[in-house]
Amino acid sequence: MQAPPSGRATQGSFFEGLFIRSLQASGAFADALRECGFDPLQPRAIYPIEVWNAALEVAWRHRYPGWERESAYRELGRQLGAGFLLTWMGKVVDMGLPMLGPERLIARIPNLMALDTYRYEVKVVPLGWHRYRVSFRNDPDAKPDLIAGLIELGLHRTGARQPTVAVTMRGGQDFDIDLTW
């Protein structure tokens, strides 16, 4: 028996970006996504967070078999970002990223990290010239590698030269990501 949904939700545009635009789910992959609650042929505007979590696990098994979880989720984060930028909402965001630049993108990370309706704590701490730490606290579905891949892609799109994005602390619902360029 499945646990009841938490009541938290994830935007359908993230599903569209990752599973339809970027990974182009079809065949057995699409069937497995349907089994967990996401039909790539009939996307919805919003999904329970449990469907998002299950769909990410399906993507790992189908697109990155044999990869370590951290590496697969890092790549899923990059693919999420790339696919999201192909959605109508993402195209609007993508037009502004080069003008925004890396510093202002990083300053906006706390507001941009709304993957679901739960508001966990996100803080950006400057560590030096083009060096920052982004701390995530009280995230019940912590996916530091997914977020690291997403941030890495965002920094590239702003024009940051050779960004380095590293998960430097993992602790249950808490994690830190250090950024440099």
mmCIF file with all atom_site columns, N, CA, C and O in Angstrom, residues 9-56:
data_model
loop_
_atom_site.group_PDB
_atom_site.id
_atom_site.type_symbol
_atom_site.label_atom_id
_atom_site.label_alt_id
_atom_site.label_comp_id
_atom_site.label_asym_id
_atom_site.label_entity_id
_atom_site.label_seq_id
_atom_site.pdbx_PDB_ins_code
_atom_site.Cartn_x
_atom_site.Cartn_y
_atom_site.Cartn_z
_atom_site.occupancy
_atom_site.B_iso_or_equiv
_atom_site.pdbx_formal_charge
_atom_site.auth_seq_id
_atom_site.auth_comp_id
_atom_site.auth_asym_id
_atom_site.auth_atom_id
_atom_site.pdbx_PDB_model_num
ATOM 1   N N  . ALA A 1 9  ? 3.228  19.870 -4.091  1.00 0.00 ? 9  ALA A N  1
ATOM 2   C CA . ALA A 1 9  ? 3.072  19.737 -5.543  1.00 0.00 ? 9  ALA A CA 1
ATOM 3   C C  . ALA A 1 9  ? 4.283  20.287 -6.285  1.00 0.00 ? 9  ALA A C  1
ATOM 4   O O  . ALA A 1 9  ? 5.012  21.133 -5.774  1.00 0.00 ? 9  ALA A O  1
ATOM 5   N N  . THR A 1 10 ? 4.474  19.794 -7.504  1.00 0.00 ? 10 THR A N  1
ATOM 6   C CA . THR A 1 10 ? 5.551  20.220 -8.400  1.00 0.00 ? 10 THR A CA 1
ATOM 7   C C  . THR A 1 10 ? 4.932  20.721 -9.697  1.00 0.00 ? 10 THR A C  1
ATOM 8   O O  . THR A 1 10 ? 3.966  20.154 -10.193 1.00 0.00 ? 10 THR A O  1
ATOM 9   N N  . GLN A 1 11 ? 5.525  21.753 -10.259 1.00 0.00 ? 11 GLN A N  1
ATOM 10  C CA . GLN A 1 11 ? 5.032  22.347 -11.495 1.00 0.00 ? 11 GLN A CA 1
ATOM 11  C C  . GLN A 1 11 ? 5.148  21.378 -12.675 1.00 0.00 ? 11 GLN A C  1
ATOM 12  O O  . GLN A 1 11 ? 6.171  20.736 -12.872 1.00 0.00 ? 11 GLN A O  1
ATOM 13  N N  . GLY A 1 12 ? 4.118  21.334 -13.478 1.00 0.00 ? 12 GLY A N  1
ATOM 14  C CA . GLY A 1 12 ? 4.124  20.497 -14.665 1.00 0.00 ? 12 GLY A CA 1
ATOM 15  C C  . GLY A 1 12 ? 5.176  20.904 -15.677 1.00 0.00 ? 12 GLY A C  1
ATOM 16  O O  . GLY A 1 12 ? 5.646  20.081 -16.465 1.00 0.00 ? 12 GLY A O  1
ATOM 17  N N  . SER A 1 13 ? 5.602  22.172 -15.652 1.00 0.00 ? 13 SER A N  1
ATOM 18  C CA . SER A 1 13 ? 6.627  22.621 -16.602 1.00 0.00 ? 13 SER A CA 1
ATOM 19  C C  . SER A 1 13 ? 7.957  21.918 -16.367 1.00 0.00 ? 13 SER A C  1
ATOM 20  O O  . SER A 1 13 ? 8.734  21.733 -17.307 1.00 0.00 ? 13 SER A O  1
ATOM 21  N N  . PHE A 1 14 ? 8.221  21.491 -15.126 1.00 0.00 ? 14 PHE A N  1
ATOM 22  C CA . PHE A 1 14 ? 9.443  20.736 -14.867 1.00 0.00 ? 14 PHE A CA 1
ATOM 23  C C  . PHE A 1 14 ? 9.351  19.342 -15.479 1.00 0.00 ? 14 PHE A C  1
ATOM 24  O O  . PHE A 1 14 ? 10.321 18.835 -16.037 1.00 0.00 ? 14 PHE A O  1
ATOM 25  N N  . PHE A 1 15 ? 8.184  18.736 -15.397 1.00 0.00 ? 15 PHE A N  1
ATOM 26  C CA . PHE A 1 15 ? 7.956  17.437 -16.039 1.00 0.00 ? 15 PHE A CA 1
ATOM 27  C C  . PHE A 1 15 ? 8.104  17.578 -17.553 1.00 0.00 ? 15 PHE A C  1
ATOM 28  O O  . PHE A 1 15 ? 8.755  16.760 -18.199 1.00 0.00 ? 15 PHE A O  1
ATOM 29  N N  . GLU A 1 16 ? 7.466  18.612 -18.098 1.00 0.00 ? 16 GLU A N  1
ATOM 30  C CA . GLU A 1 16 ? 7.558  18.834 -19.540 1.00 0.00 ? 16 GLU A CA 1
ATOM 31  C C  . GLU A 1 16 ? 9.004  19.031 -19.970 1.00 0.00 ? 16 GLU A C  1
ATOM 32  O O  . GLU A 1 16 ? 9.476  18.421 -20.942 1.00 0.00 ? 16 GLU A O  1
ATOM 33  N N  . GLY A 1 17 ? 9.726  19.876 -19.250 1.00 0.00 ? 17 GLY A N  1
ATOM 34  C CA . GLY A 1 17 ? 11.104 20.153 -19.604 1.00 0.00 ? 17 GLY A CA 1
ATOM 35  C C  . GLY A 1 17 ? 11.994 18.926 -19.553 1.00 0.00 ? 17 GLY A C  1
ATOM 36  O O  . GLY A 1 17 ? 12.751 18.660 -20.497 1.00 0.00 ? 17 GLY A O  1
ATOM 37  N N  . LEU A 1 18 ? 11.898 18.163 -18.476 1.00 0.00 ? 18 LEU A N  1
ATOM 38  C CA . LEU A 1 18 ? 12.790 17.014 -18.311 1.00 0.00 ? 18 LEU A CA 1
ATOM 39  C C  . LEU A 1 18 ? 12.366 15.817 -19.146 1.00 0.00 ? 18 LEU A C  1
ATOM 40  O O  . LEU A 1 18 ? 13.145 15.291 -19.940 1.00 0.00 ? 18 LEU A O  1
ATOM 41  N N  . PHE A 1 19 ? 11.124 15.390 -18.994 1.00 0.00 ? 19 PHE A N  1
ATOM 42  C CA . PHE A 1 19 ? 10.714 14.115 -19.572 1.00 0.00 ? 19 PHE A CA 1
ATOM 43  C C  . PHE A 1 19 ? 10.238 14.200 -21.016 1.00 0.00 ? 19 PHE A C  1
ATOM 44  O O  . PHE A 1 19 ? 10.391 13.242 -21.766 1.00 0.00 ? 19 PHE A O  1
ATOM 45  N N  . ILE A 1 20 ? 9.682  15.347 -21.409 1.00 0.00 ? 20 ILE A N  1
ATOM 46  C CA . ILE A 1 20 ? 9.182  15.485 -22.779 1.00 0.00 ? 20 ILE A CA 1
ATOM 47  C C  . ILE A 1 20 ? 10.230 16.176 -23.651 1.00 0.00 ? 20 ILE A C  1
ATOM 48  O O  . ILE A 1 20 ? 10.649 15.634 -24.669 1.00 0.00 ? 20 ILE A O  1
ATOM 49  N N  . ARG A 1 21 ? 10.674 17.357 -23.263 1.00 0.00 ? 21 ARG A N  1
ATOM 50  C CA . ARG A 1 21 ? 11.584 18.145 -24.103 1.00 0.00 ? 21 ARG A CA 1
ATOM 51  C C  . ARG A 1 21 ? 13.006 17.588 -24.124 1.00 0.00 ? 21 ARG A C  1
ATOM 52  O O  . ARG A 1 21 ? 13.601 17.470 -25.181 1.00 0.00 ? 21 ARG A O  1
ATOM 53  N N  . SER A 1 22 ? 13.541 17.286 -22.957 1.00 0.00 ? 22 SER A N  1
ATOM 54  C CA . SER A 1 22 ? 14.949 16.895 -22.890 1.00 0.00 ? 22 SER A CA 1
ATOM 55  C C  . SER A 1 22 ? 15.161 15.398 -23.100 1.00 0.00 ? 22 SER A C  1
ATOM 56  O O  . SER A 1 22 ? 15.891 15.000 -23.998 1.00 0.00 ? 22 SER A O  1
ATOM 57  N N  . LEU A 1 23 ? 14.529 14.571 -22.280 1.00 0.00 ? 23 LEU A N  1
ATOM 58  C CA . LEU A 1 23 ? 14.756 13.124 -22.356 1.00 0.00 ? 23 LEU A CA 1
ATOM 59  C C  . LEU A 1 23 ? 13.877 12.440 -23.392 1.00 0.00 ? 23 LEU A C  1
ATOM 60  O O  . LEU A 1 23 ? 14.099 11.275 -23.720 1.00 0.00 ? 23 LEU A O  1
ATOM 61  N N  . GLN A 1 24 ? 12.861 13.124 -23.883 1.00 0.00 ? 24 GLN A N  1
ATOM 62  C CA . GLN A 1 24 ? 11.964 12.616 -24.930 1.00 0.00 ? 24 GLN A CA 1
ATOM 63  C C  . GLN A 1 24 ? 11.486 11.191 -24.622 1.00 0.00 ? 24 GLN A C  1
ATOM 64  O O  . GLN A 1 24 ? 11.699 10.257 -25.404 1.00 0.00 ? 24 GLN A O  1
ATOM 65  N N  . ALA A 1 25 ? 10.835 11.066 -23.481 1.00 0.00 ? 25 ALA A N  1
ATOM 66  C CA . ALA A 1 25 ? 10.375 9.755  -23.009 1.00 0.00 ? 25 ALA A CA 1
ATOM 67  C C  . ALA A 1 25 ? 9.457  9.074  -24.009 1.00 0.00 ? 25 ALA A C  1
ATOM 68  O O  . ALA A 1 25 ? 8.502  9.665  -24.499 1.00 0.00 ? 25 ALA A O  1
ATOM 69  N N  . SER A 1 26 ? 9.784  7.824  -24.320 1.00 0.00 ? 26 SER A N  1
ATOM 70  C CA . SER A 1 26 ? 8.953  7.004  -25.198 1.00 0.00 ? 26 SER A CA 1
ATOM 71  C C  . SER A 1 26 ? 9.162  5.545  -24.815 1.00 0.00 ? 26 SER A C  1
ATOM 72  O O  . SER A 1 26 ? 10.016 5.216  -23.979 1.00 0.00 ? 26 SER A O  1
ATOM 73  N N  . GLY A 1 27 ? 8.370  4.671  -25.413 1.00 0.00 ? 27 GLY A N  1
ATOM 74  C CA . GLY A 1 27 ? 8.511  3.233  -25.201 1.00 0.00 ? 27 GLY A CA 1
ATOM 75  C C  . GLY A 1 27 ? 8.400  2.833  -23.740 1.00 0.00 ? 27 GLY A C  1
ATOM 76  O O  . GLY A 1 27 ? 7.539  3.319  -23.002 1.00 0.00 ? 27 GLY A O  1
ATOM 77  N N  . ALA A 1 28 ? 9.295  1.947  -23.312 1.00 0.00 ? 28 ALA A N  1
ATOM 78  C CA . ALA A 1 28 ? 9.277  1.428  -21.940 1.00 0.00 ? 28 ALA A CA 1
ATOM 79  C C  . ALA A 1 28 ? 9.498  2.540  -20.918 1.00 0.00 ? 28 ALA A C  1
ATOM 80  O O  . ALA A 1 28 ? 8.934  2.501  -19.819 1.00 0.00 ? 28 ALA A O  1
ATOM 81  N N  . PHE A 1 29 ? 10.305 3.525  -21.274 1.00 0.00 ? 29 PHE A N  1
ATOM 82  C CA . PHE A 1 29 ? 10.541 4.661  -20.382 1.00 0.00 ? 29 PHE A CA 1
ATOM 83  C C  . PHE A 1 29 ? 9.232  5.408  -20.134 1.00 0.00 ? 29 PHE A C  1
ATOM 84  O O  . PHE A 1 29 ? 8.857  5.677  -18.986 1.00 0.00 ? 29 PHE A O  1
ATOM 85  N N  . ALA A 1 30 ? 8.506  5.734  -21.175 1.00 0.00 ? 30 ALA A N  1
ATOM 86  C CA . ALA A 1 30 ? 7.222  6.430  -21.035 1.00 0.00 ? 30 ALA A CA 1
ATOM 87  C C  . ALA A 1 30 ? 6.214  5.569  -20.270 1.00 0.00 ? 30 ALA A C  1
ATOM 88  O O  . ALA A 1 30 ? 5.456  6.089  -19.444 1.00 0.00 ? 30 ALA A O  1
ATOM 89  N N  . ASP A 1 31 ? 6.213  4.271  -20.522 1.00 0.00 ? 31 ASP A N  1
ATOM 90  C CA . ASP A 1 31 ? 5.305  3.373  -19.798 1.00 0.00 ? 31 ASP A CA 1
ATOM 91  C C  . ASP A 1 31 ? 5.602  3.387  -18.306 1.00 0.00 ? 31 ASP A C  1
ATOM 92  O O  . ASP A 1 31 ? 4.682  3.425  -17.482 1.00 0.00 ? 31 ASP A O  1
ATOM 93  N N  . ALA A 1 32 ? 6.884  3.356  -17.955 1.00 0.00 ? 32 ALA A N  1
ATOM 94  C CA . ALA A 1 32 ? 7.264  3.386  -16.540 1.00 0.00 ? 32 ALA A CA 1
ATOM 95  C C  . ALA A 1 32 ? 6.878  4.718  -15.897 1.00 0.00 ? 32 ALA A C  1
ATOM 96  O O  . ALA A 1 32 ? 6.468  4.751  -14.732 1.00 0.00 ? 32 ALA A O  1
ATOM 97  N N  . LEU A 1 33 ? 6.992  5.808  -16.649 1.00 0.00 ? 33 LEU A N  1
ATOM 98  C CA . LEU A 1 33 ? 6.556  7.107  -16.124 1.00 0.00 ? 33 LEU A CA 1
ATOM 99  C C  . LEU A 1 33 ? 5.049  7.122  -15.887 1.00 0.00 ? 33 LEU A C  1
ATOM 100 O O  . LEU A 1 33 ? 4.576  7.649  -14.875 1.00 0.00 ? 33 LEU A O  1
ATOM 101 N N  . ARG A 1 34 ? 4.292  6.519  -16.800 1.00 0.00 ? 34 ARG A N  1
ATOM 102 C CA . ARG A 1 34 ? 2.827  6.443  -16.619 1.00 0.00 ? 34 ARG A CA 1
ATOM 103 C C  . ARG A 1 34 ? 2.491  5.671  -15.342 1.00 0.00 ? 34 ARG A C  1
ATOM 104 O O  . ARG A 1 34 ? 1.572  6.037  -14.613 1.00 0.00 ? 34 ARG A O  1
ATOM 105 N N  . GLU A 1 35 ? 3.222  4.599  -15.097 1.00 0.00 ? 35 GLU A N  1
ATOM 106 C CA . GLU A 1 35 ? 2.968  3.781  -13.899 1.00 0.00 ? 35 GLU A CA 1
ATOM 107 C C  . GLU A 1 35 ? 3.177  4.581  -12.612 1.00 0.00 ? 35 GLU A C  1
ATOM 108 O O  . GLU A 1 35 ? 2.516  4.320  -11.622 1.00 0.00 ? 35 GLU A O  1
ATOM 109 N N  . CYS A 1 36 ? 4.070  5.549  -12.647 1.00 0.00 ? 36 CYS A N  1
ATOM 110 C CA . CYS A 1 36 ? 4.294  6.334  -11.425 1.00 0.00 ? 36 CYS A CA 1
ATOM 111 C C  . CYS A 1 36 ? 3.430  7.595  -11.375 1.00 0.00 ? 36 CYS A C  1
ATOM 112 O O  . CYS A 1 36 ? 3.485  8.338  -10.403 1.00 0.00 ? 36 CYS A O  1
ATOM 113 N N  . GLY A 1 37 ? 2.640  7.860  -12.434 1.00 0.00 ? 37 GLY A N  1
ATOM 114 C CA . GLY A 1 37 ? 1.683  8.963  -12.370 1.00 0.00 ? 37 GLY A CA 1
ATOM 115 C C  . GLY A 1 37 ? 1.886  10.093 -13.352 1.00 0.00 ? 37 GLY A C  1
ATOM 116 O O  . GLY A 1 37 ? 1.156  11.080 -13.312 1.00 0.00 ? 37 GLY A O  1
ATOM 117 N N  . PHE A 1 38 ? 2.862  9.983  -14.253 1.00 0.00 ? 38 PHE A N  1
ATOM 118 C CA . PHE A 1 38 ? 3.076  11.029 -15.256 1.00 0.00 ? 38 PHE A CA 1
ATOM 119 C C  . PHE A 1 38 ? 2.944  10.439 -16.649 1.00 0.00 ? 38 PHE A C  1
ATOM 120 O O  . PHE A 1 38 ? 3.695  9.546  -17.029 1.00 0.00 ? 38 PHE A O  1
ATOM 121 N N  . ASP A 1 39 ? 1.988  10.944 -17.417 1.00 0.00 ? 39 ASP A N  1
ATOM 122 C CA . ASP A 1 39 ? 1.798  10.495 -18.793 1.00 0.00 ? 39 ASP A CA 1
ATOM 123 C C  . ASP A 1 39 ? 2.371  11.559 -19.729 1.00 0.00 ? 39 ASP A C  1
ATOM 124 O O  . ASP A 1 39 ? 1.812  12.655 -19.841 1.00 0.00 ? 39 ASP A O  1
ATOM 125 N N  . PRO A 1 40 ? 3.481  11.261 -20.417 1.00 0.00 ? 40 PRO A N  1
ATOM 126 C CA . PRO A 1 40 ? 4.087  12.251 -21.309 1.00 0.00 ? 40 PRO A CA 1
ATOM 127 C C  . PRO A 1 40 ? 3.163  12.705 -22.440 1.00 0.00 ? 40 PRO A C  1
ATOM 128 O O  . PRO A 1 40 ? 3.372  13.782 -22.996 1.00 0.00 ? 40 PRO A O  1
ATOM 129 N N  . LEU A 1 41 ? 2.153  11.916 -22.757 1.00 0.00 ? 41 LEU A N  1
ATOM 130 C CA . LEU A 1 41 ? 1.222  12.302 -23.824 1.00 0.00 ? 41 LEU A CA 1
ATOM 131 C C  . LEU A 1 41 ? 0.081  13.175 -23.315 1.00 0.00 ? 41 LEU A C  1
ATOM 132 O O  . LEU A 1 41 ? -0.646 13.771 -24.111 1.00 0.00 ? 41 LEU A O  1
ATOM 133 N N  . GLN A 1 42 ? -0.096 13.225 -22.008 1.00 0.00 ? 42 GLN A N  1
ATOM 134 C CA . GLN A 1 42 ? -1.163 14.041 -21.420 1.00 0.00 ? 42 GLN A CA 1
ATOM 135 C C  . GLN A 1 42 ? -0.636 14.776 -20.187 1.00 0.00 ? 42 GLN A C  1
ATOM 136 O O  . GLN A 1 42 ? -1.079 14.523 -19.061 1.00 0.00 ? 42 GLN A O  1
ATOM 137 N N  . PRO A 1 43 ? 0.293  15.711 -20.388 1.00 0.00 ? 43 PRO A N  1
ATOM 138 C CA . PRO A 1 43 ? 0.856  16.420 -19.233 1.00 0.00 ? 43 PRO A CA 1
ATOM 139 C C  . PRO A 1 43 ? -0.174 17.316 -18.552 1.00 0.00 ? 43 PRO A C  1
ATOM 140 O O  . PRO A 1 43 ? -1.107 17.791 -19.191 1.00 0.00 ? 43 PRO A O  1
ATOM 141 N N  . ARG A 1 44 ? 0.020  17.501 -17.260 1.00 0.00 ? 44 ARG A N  1
ATOM 142 C CA . ARG A 1 44 ? -0.857 18.365 -16.460 1.00 0.00 ? 44 ARG A CA 1
ATOM 143 C C  . ARG A 1 44 ? -0.054 19.554 -15.932 1.00 0.00 ? 44 ARG A C  1
ATOM 144 O O  . ARG A 1 44 ? 1.167  19.572 -15.997 1.00 0.00 ? 44 ARG A O  1
ATOM 145 N N  . ALA A 1 45 ? -0.733 20.502 -15.373 1.00 0.00 ? 45 ALA A N  1
ATOM 146 C CA . ALA A 1 45 ? -0.090 21.722 -14.874 1.00 0.00 ? 45 ALA A CA 1
ATOM 147 C C  . ALA A 1 45 ? 0.628  21.511 -13.544 1.00 0.00 ? 45 ALA A C  1
ATOM 148 O O  . ALA A 1 45 ? 1.565  22.241 -13.220 1.00 0.00 ? 45 ALA A O  1
ATOM 149 N N  . ILE A 1 46 ? 0.198  20.512 -12.786 1.00 0.00 ? 46 ILE A N  1
ATOM 150 C CA . ILE A 1 46 ? 0.766  20.306 -11.460 1.00 0.00 ? 46 ILE A CA 1
ATOM 151 C C  . ILE A 1 46 ? 0.686  18.822 -11.095 1.00 0.00 ? 46 ILE A C  1
ATOM 152 O O  . ILE A 1 46 ? -0.236 18.128 -11.537 1.00 0.00 ? 46 ILE A O  1
ATOM 153 N N  . TYR A 1 47 ? 1.665  18.366 -10.303 1.00 0.00 ? 47 TYR A N  1
ATOM 154 C CA . TYR A 1 47 ? 1.738  16.962 -9.883  1.00 0.00 ? 47 TYR A CA 1
ATOM 155 C C  . TYR A 1 47 ? 2.132  16.878 -8.420  1.00 0.00 ? 47 TYR A C  1
ATOM 156 O O  . TYR A 1 47 ? 2.877  17.739 -7.923  1.00 0.00 ? 47 TYR A O  1
ATOM 157 N N  . PRO A 1 48 ? 1.690  15.829 -7.728  1.00 0.00 ? 48 PRO A N  1
ATOM 158 C CA . PRO A 1 48 ? 2.181  15.611 -6.364  1.00 0.00 ? 48 PRO A CA 1
ATOM 159 C C  . PRO A 1 48 ? 3.695  15.396 -6.374  1.00 0.00 ? 48 PRO A C  1
ATOM 160 O O  . PRO A 1 48 ? 4.238  14.809 -7.311  1.00 0.00 ? 48 PRO A O  1
ATOM 161 N N  . ILE A 1 49 ? 4.369  15.868 -5.349  1.00 0.00 ? 49 ILE A N  1
ATOM 162 C CA . ILE A 1 49 ? 5.824  15.722 -5.255  1.00 0.00 ? 49 ILE A CA 1
ATOM 163 C C  . ILE A 1 49 ? 6.227  14.247 -5.312  1.00 0.00 ? 49 ILE A C  1
ATOM 164 O O  . ILE A 1 49 ? 7.295  13.905 -5.826  1.00 0.00 ? 49 ILE A O  1
ATOM 165 N N  . GLU A 1 50 ? 5.366  13.372 -4.839  1.00 0.00 ? 50 GLU A N  1
ATOM 166 C CA . GLU A 1 50 ? 5.678  11.938 -4.869  1.00 0.00 ? 50 GLU A CA 1
ATOM 167 C C  . GLU A 1 50 ? 5.820  11.429 -6.301  1.00 0.00 ? 50 GLU A C  1
ATOM 168 O O  . GLU A 1 50 ? 6.642  10.550 -6.576  1.00 0.00 ? 50 GLU A O  1
ATOM 169 N N  . VAL A 1 51 ? 5.045  11.983 -7.224  1.00 0.00 ? 51 VAL A N  1
ATOM 170 C CA . VAL A 1 51 ? 5.159  11.597 -8.635  1.00 0.00 ? 51 VAL A CA 1
ATOM 171 C C  . VAL A 1 51 ? 6.496  12.084 -9.190  1.00 0.00 ? 51 VAL A C  1
ATOM 172 O O  . VAL A 1 51 ? 7.182  11.363 -9.920  1.00 0.00 ? 51 VAL A O  1
ATOM 173 N N  . TRP A 1 52 ? 6.891  13.303 -8.835  1.00 0.00 ? 52 TRP A N  1
ATOM 174 C CA . TRP A 1 52 ? 8.191  13.837 -9.267  1.00 0.00 ? 52 TRP A CA 1
ATOM 175 C C  . TRP A 1 52 ? 9.324  12.931 -8.792  1.00 0.00 ? 52 TRP A C  1
ATOM 176 O O  . TRP A 1 52 ? 10.207 12.551 -9.563  1.00 0.00 ? 52 TRP A O  1
ATOM 177 N N  . ASN A 1 53 ? 9.304  12.591 -7.508  1.00 0.00 ? 53 ASN A N  1
ATOM 178 C CA . ASN A 1 53 ? 10.360 11.752 -6.943  1.00 0.00 ? 53 ASN A CA 1
ATOM 179 C C  . ASN A 1 53 ? 10.420 10.390 -7.638  1.00 0.00 ? 53 ASN A C  1
ATOM 180 O O  . ASN A 1 53 ? 11.502 9.907  -7.976  1.00 0.00 ? 53 ASN A O  1
ATOM 181 N N  . ALA A 1 54 ? 9.272  9.780  -7.851  1.00 0.00 ? 54 ALA A N  1
ATOM 182 C CA . ALA A 1 54 ? 9.227  8.473  -8.517  1.00 0.00 ? 54 ALA A CA 1
ATOM 183 C C  . ALA A 1 54 ? 9.683  8.584  -9.971  1.00 0.00 ? 54 ALA A C  1
ATOM 184 O O  . ALA A 1 54 ? 10.416 7.722  -10.470 1.00 0.00 ? 54 ALA A O  1
ATOM 185 N N  . ALA A 1 55 ? 9.288  9.650  -10.649 1.00 0.00 ? 55 ALA A N  1
ATOM 186 C CA . ALA A 1 55 ? 9.666  9.833  -12.052 1.00 0.00 ? 55 ALA A CA 1
ATOM 187 C C  . ALA A 1 55 ? 11.172 10.034 -12.199 1.00 0.00 ? 55 ALA A C  1
ATOM 188 O O  . ALA A 1 55 ? 11.781 9.552  -13.170 1.00 0.00 ? 55 ALA A O  1
ATOM 189 N N  . LEU A 1 56 ? 11.800 10.703 -11.254 1.00 0.00 ? 56 LEU A N  1
ATOM 190 C CA . LEU A 1 56 ? 13.258 10.859 -11.288 1.00 0.00 ? 56 LEU A CA 1
ATOM 191 C C  . LEU A 1 56 ? 13.960 9.509  -11.160 1.00 0.00 ? 56 LEU A C  1
ATOM 192 O O  . LEU A 1 56 ? 14.943 9.238  -11.847 1.00 0.00 ? 56 LEU A O  1
#
